[in-house]
Amino acid sequence: MNAITDDDRTYDVVIVGAGFSGAILAKELVSAGHTVLILEAGADHGKTWETYRSYLDQYYLSLAKTPNSPYPDLPTLPSPSVLDITAVRGTEPDTNGYFVQRGPLPFGSNYLRAYGGTSLHWLGTSLRMMPADFEMQSRFGQGVDWPFGYKDIRSDYERAEWEIGVSADAEEQTPRALGIKTSGKHDNRGYFAKGYDFPMHSIPSSYIDGFFARADGMPIEIGEDPKDTVKLKVSRTPQGRNSTPRKPKNANGIPVGRKMRYQFRPRGSTGPFAYMGQRCEGNSSCIPICPIQAKYNAMKTLEDAKHIRKHHMKTITQAVASKVELAESGRVSGIVYKKYSFSGVAQYELRRAKGKQYVLAGGAVENVTLALASEICRTSGELGRNLMDHPYMMTWGSAPEPVGPFRGPGSTSSYANFRDGTFRDRTAAHRLEIGNWGWNFATGAPNTDVARFVEQENLFGKALRDKLYHDVQRQVRIGTMVEQLPRSTNRVTIDPAYRTPMGEYRPVISYDLDDYSRAGLATAYDTCTQIFQRLGIRNHTAYNPSDAGYFTYDGRGYTFFGAGHLVGTHRIGTHPRNSVTNDVMRTWDHDNLWMVGAGSMPTIATSNPTLTMSAMAYRASRAISDAVRKGGAK
Amino acid sequence: MSQHDNSPAHQAFLTVSAALTGYNSAELQGTGCTGEYWHQFRQVLPEEILNRFLSHAQSLGQGDDDQIIRQTYLSDRCLGPIARSLIQLWYTGQWVPLSQEWRESYGASRFDVVKIISTRSYKEGLVWDAIGAHPMGAKQQGFGAWALEPPRKREAGQ
Ligand SMILES: Cc1cc2nc3c(=O)[nH]c(=O)nc-3n(C[C@H](O)[C@H](O)[C@H](O)COP(=O)(O)OP(=O)(O)OC[C@H]3O[C@@H](n4cnc5c(N)ncnc54)[C@H](O)[C@@H]3O)c2cc1C
Ligand code: SF4
């Protein structure tokens, strides 16, 4: 039996997880003068340029270039992989991968456990939510309302956009400019604060975006009411990757989170090659790895935090938080973690980290397995429930002319028209993302095209070259991301029968799509077909009943995948009985324990969750700082 | 690895490769991968079959290559699968193993396994040039290049 050794130092705040949330919290808390310890389960392979390079080499050499392919998958610390996803059949759970899948549908999303977290392979899409998204219950009788509204988080959105370094132009991003018929009359008013703008200009639209924009203005009926008909519009997507910094129009600068900021300074890659990655160069591999780190990752914020006050911030990697310990008062007294020396060898030392305040920021699923294993936060019964994602459905086809795919960021624009509207009382809102990488995600192009042309179409030489140019240049793809409602049966649990080699609980997941989301996907499919018809795109979409994510709706079949947007498992709320934490992410049950991350979000809406989650981390950090200052009980 | 190899066998390998891929031998050598591919090829094929594969090189470049390729390579039970793996090797940098049936008939090699030969071979896959793009994750085209008109088709040697 391992004895537990106490760490020498007691910190103001102990944070579990060095992803987006942990990084922002650490930077804010260190800036406020507090001492911070981060426990990170993964290894720090990204710290120097050489090791980051080795990630890149691993990507080049991977046969299946999945989101986790560049990064080490340690038996000591398994990460979920999209390659493990199979259909769940019968009552036996699928235990192929790290997740234990109970179904009825497979949960197709993944994340990464390494220093920097999933930010290493996120795409970078950085959307704010719509005002309606905070009021799903009162506006549409669906899901729940948030304990605060859009205007309450607006200034934190600004902070998050300037931390991540989001490239976009505010005038293009209001609900009206996006072509959204908002469900509320005044939703457009004050969407951005007066004088506010993003730190960098929009990333240029791709040539493909321009091709799709030829259908702009096309009417699409979305509800039964003709008034709901929207006019299609391709709009640029705010992205967490470097473009050209904005020169403030006003000599006083730009108001960001109630402070004036002058010109943004893009941060390039971490480590010694700091001049790389100050602008996106179009490497076309943002998922799974940006070779030059022009795309934001949390290592940048962690790096800042270290520089602000060196002795205030400590990070321990290869440290798996294993148990949150409680004192009799119900307050947290320490976090026990397993410190392993060699990645891949399941041998560890048991240690205890001590702080005044404790934060779980390990991601929506890991926060829950840790809390369940520690038997904490049990009052509401909501812990682990309401798991949401953006079910991701692809439609793909051949354009009538070359459109130049496989260049630039994975996506630069979308049809945002369907992100809100009165139809949301019956049909899930959604966003249609225009892909820049041909059929890469859909079919494995262009390698699968080579294989097919050579093995089946018996092509070689010039004819093969010509055919590749002809077909691949015409590949277009739209990805639909649809909102899900919080459902108590979509949940993460633990089961002593399923553990990792380190003895940690593996997440056991039950997951399904309700008719609300299915209706959204079916509607989106119809819209895509209409767009294809309008632009002369030949539809090649194929959904196969043998696909792991195959489902039916209204007599038709579709296939969905996960989007990596894990949301909802420890939601904020107004009362200890409807939520795991209060609106500043302090757990209702344990006075000095906080849960931060996308698991805090009560609904998922149509925005990729990270910007909202990051904004919420600012909200939490202020409250945590207050709690440290006040000390003792609340 | 990429030392210059002037042996007739290596030259024959390049001649057949050029006819199979539609890229001329200078372009193939420009990838810097010929050494690695030649090495892989020899490791997989029994010597007698390798010689047979290369022996037809001399008839190429004199007229109707297409017919020779279809007749002596693609539709041949032994050489066809090799030719198809070789085309894919050049196009994707990845070795596609021969079928079980082929191995039973002509001999198995422990090097006949699926793999991307090297980080360079991934980046030098001809497919990226053929489709008018760049290898994902390498040879970036510069800020905003994705907004430009699609590149026109390039013919061999252009
Ligand atoms: C392929 C992909 C693409 C995505 N693209 C986008 C996008 O374009 N836009 C967007 O908004 N979102 C995107 N996301 C989602 C986004 O990555 C997540 O929302 C975000 O990373 C969550 O941040 P986090 O800090 O909560 O968790 P993470 O980034 O997952 O970080 C959590 C960290 O905590 C550590 N940890 C976990 N458990 C423990 C433990 N017990 N002890 C110690 N450490 C622990 C982990 O190792 C990890 O480093 C994408 C996700 C994927 C998978
Ligand atoms: S396109 Fe390239 S340079 Fe730009 S963010 Fe993606 S991977 Fe990085």
XYZ file of C-alpha atoms and ligand atoms in Angstrom, chain A residues 16-22 39-42 67 110-119 121-125 287 319-321 361-363 366 370 563-565 597-598 608-611 613, ligand 1:
99
model
C -6.821 20.344 -11.557
C -6.183 20.522 -15.311
C -3.968 22.630 -17.586
C -6.411 23.199 -20.448
C -8.208 26.425 -21.425
C -10.032 26.729 -18.119
C -7.090 25.937 -15.876
C -1.994 19.489 -11.296
C -1.920 18.176 -14.845
C -2.410 14.494 -15.582
C -0.645 14.556 -18.929
C -7.429 14.492 -33.543
C -12.903 12.989 -27.644
C -10.473 15.182 -25.749
C -6.798 15.239 -25.033
C -4.966 14.705 -21.793
C -1.688 16.537 -22.042
C -0.281 19.876 -20.877
C -2.441 22.402 -22.772
C -5.363 19.994 -22.869
C -7.675 19.766 -25.820
C -6.626 23.233 -26.979
C -6.145 20.013 -31.318
C -9.205 22.238 -31.236
C -10.171 23.948 -34.479
C -10.301 27.450 -33.076
C -13.890 28.431 -33.802
C -7.023 19.730 -36.208
C 0.021 14.189 -11.768
C -3.395 12.554 -11.927
C -5.837 13.978 -9.403
C -10.926 22.167 -14.453
C -10.237 18.806 -16.057
C -12.988 18.921 -18.669
C -13.030 14.056 -16.118
C -13.147 12.582 -10.223
C -17.860 17.427 -32.293
C -15.633 17.305 -29.210
C -17.928 19.772 -27.463
C -15.288 24.256 -17.729
C -17.860 23.535 -20.380
C -18.730 25.854 -30.125
C -18.472 26.031 -26.343
C -14.928 27.124 -25.622
C -15.311 30.879 -25.882
C -16.534 28.459 -21.220
C -11.271 17.807 -32.432
C -11.809 18.908 -31.567
C -12.018 20.181 -32.095
C -12.540 21.205 -31.310
N -12.722 22.429 -31.872
C -13.296 23.411 -31.142
C -13.558 24.687 -31.720
O -13.246 24.943 -32.892
N -14.168 25.624 -30.970
C -14.531 25.374 -29.677
O -15.118 26.251 -29.057
N -14.271 24.190 -29.086
C -13.668 23.198 -29.785
N -13.420 21.988 -29.203
C -13.752 21.819 -27.770
C -12.651 22.330 -26.864
O -11.454 21.689 -27.168
C -13.024 22.104 -25.405
O -14.239 22.768 -25.145
C -11.980 22.654 -24.447
O -10.736 22.102 -24.707
C -12.346 22.393 -23.016
O -11.391 23.031 -22.205
P -11.086 22.557 -20.738
O -10.019 23.410 -20.223
O -12.347 22.501 -19.965
O -10.622 21.039 -20.893
P -9.395 20.444 -21.695
O -8.896 21.341 -22.730
O -9.796 19.080 -22.108
O -8.259 20.342 -20.597
C -8.411 19.579 -19.426
C -7.055 19.239 -18.866
O -7.225 18.657 -17.582
C -6.409 17.523 -17.451
N -7.029 16.596 -16.503
C -8.206 15.961 -16.653
N -8.446 15.171 -15.585
C -7.398 15.338 -14.739
C -7.061 14.774 -13.479
N -7.859 13.911 -12.861
N -5.897 15.143 -12.906
C -5.070 16.036 -13.513
N -5.352 16.593 -14.705
C -6.503 16.242 -15.313
C -6.322 16.965 -18.842
O -5.165 16.167 -18.995
C -6.308 18.217 -19.697
O -5.010 18.660 -19.944
C -12.876 20.954 -29.960
C -12.651 19.689 -29.417
C -12.126 18.663 -30.204
C -11.936 17.323 -29.601
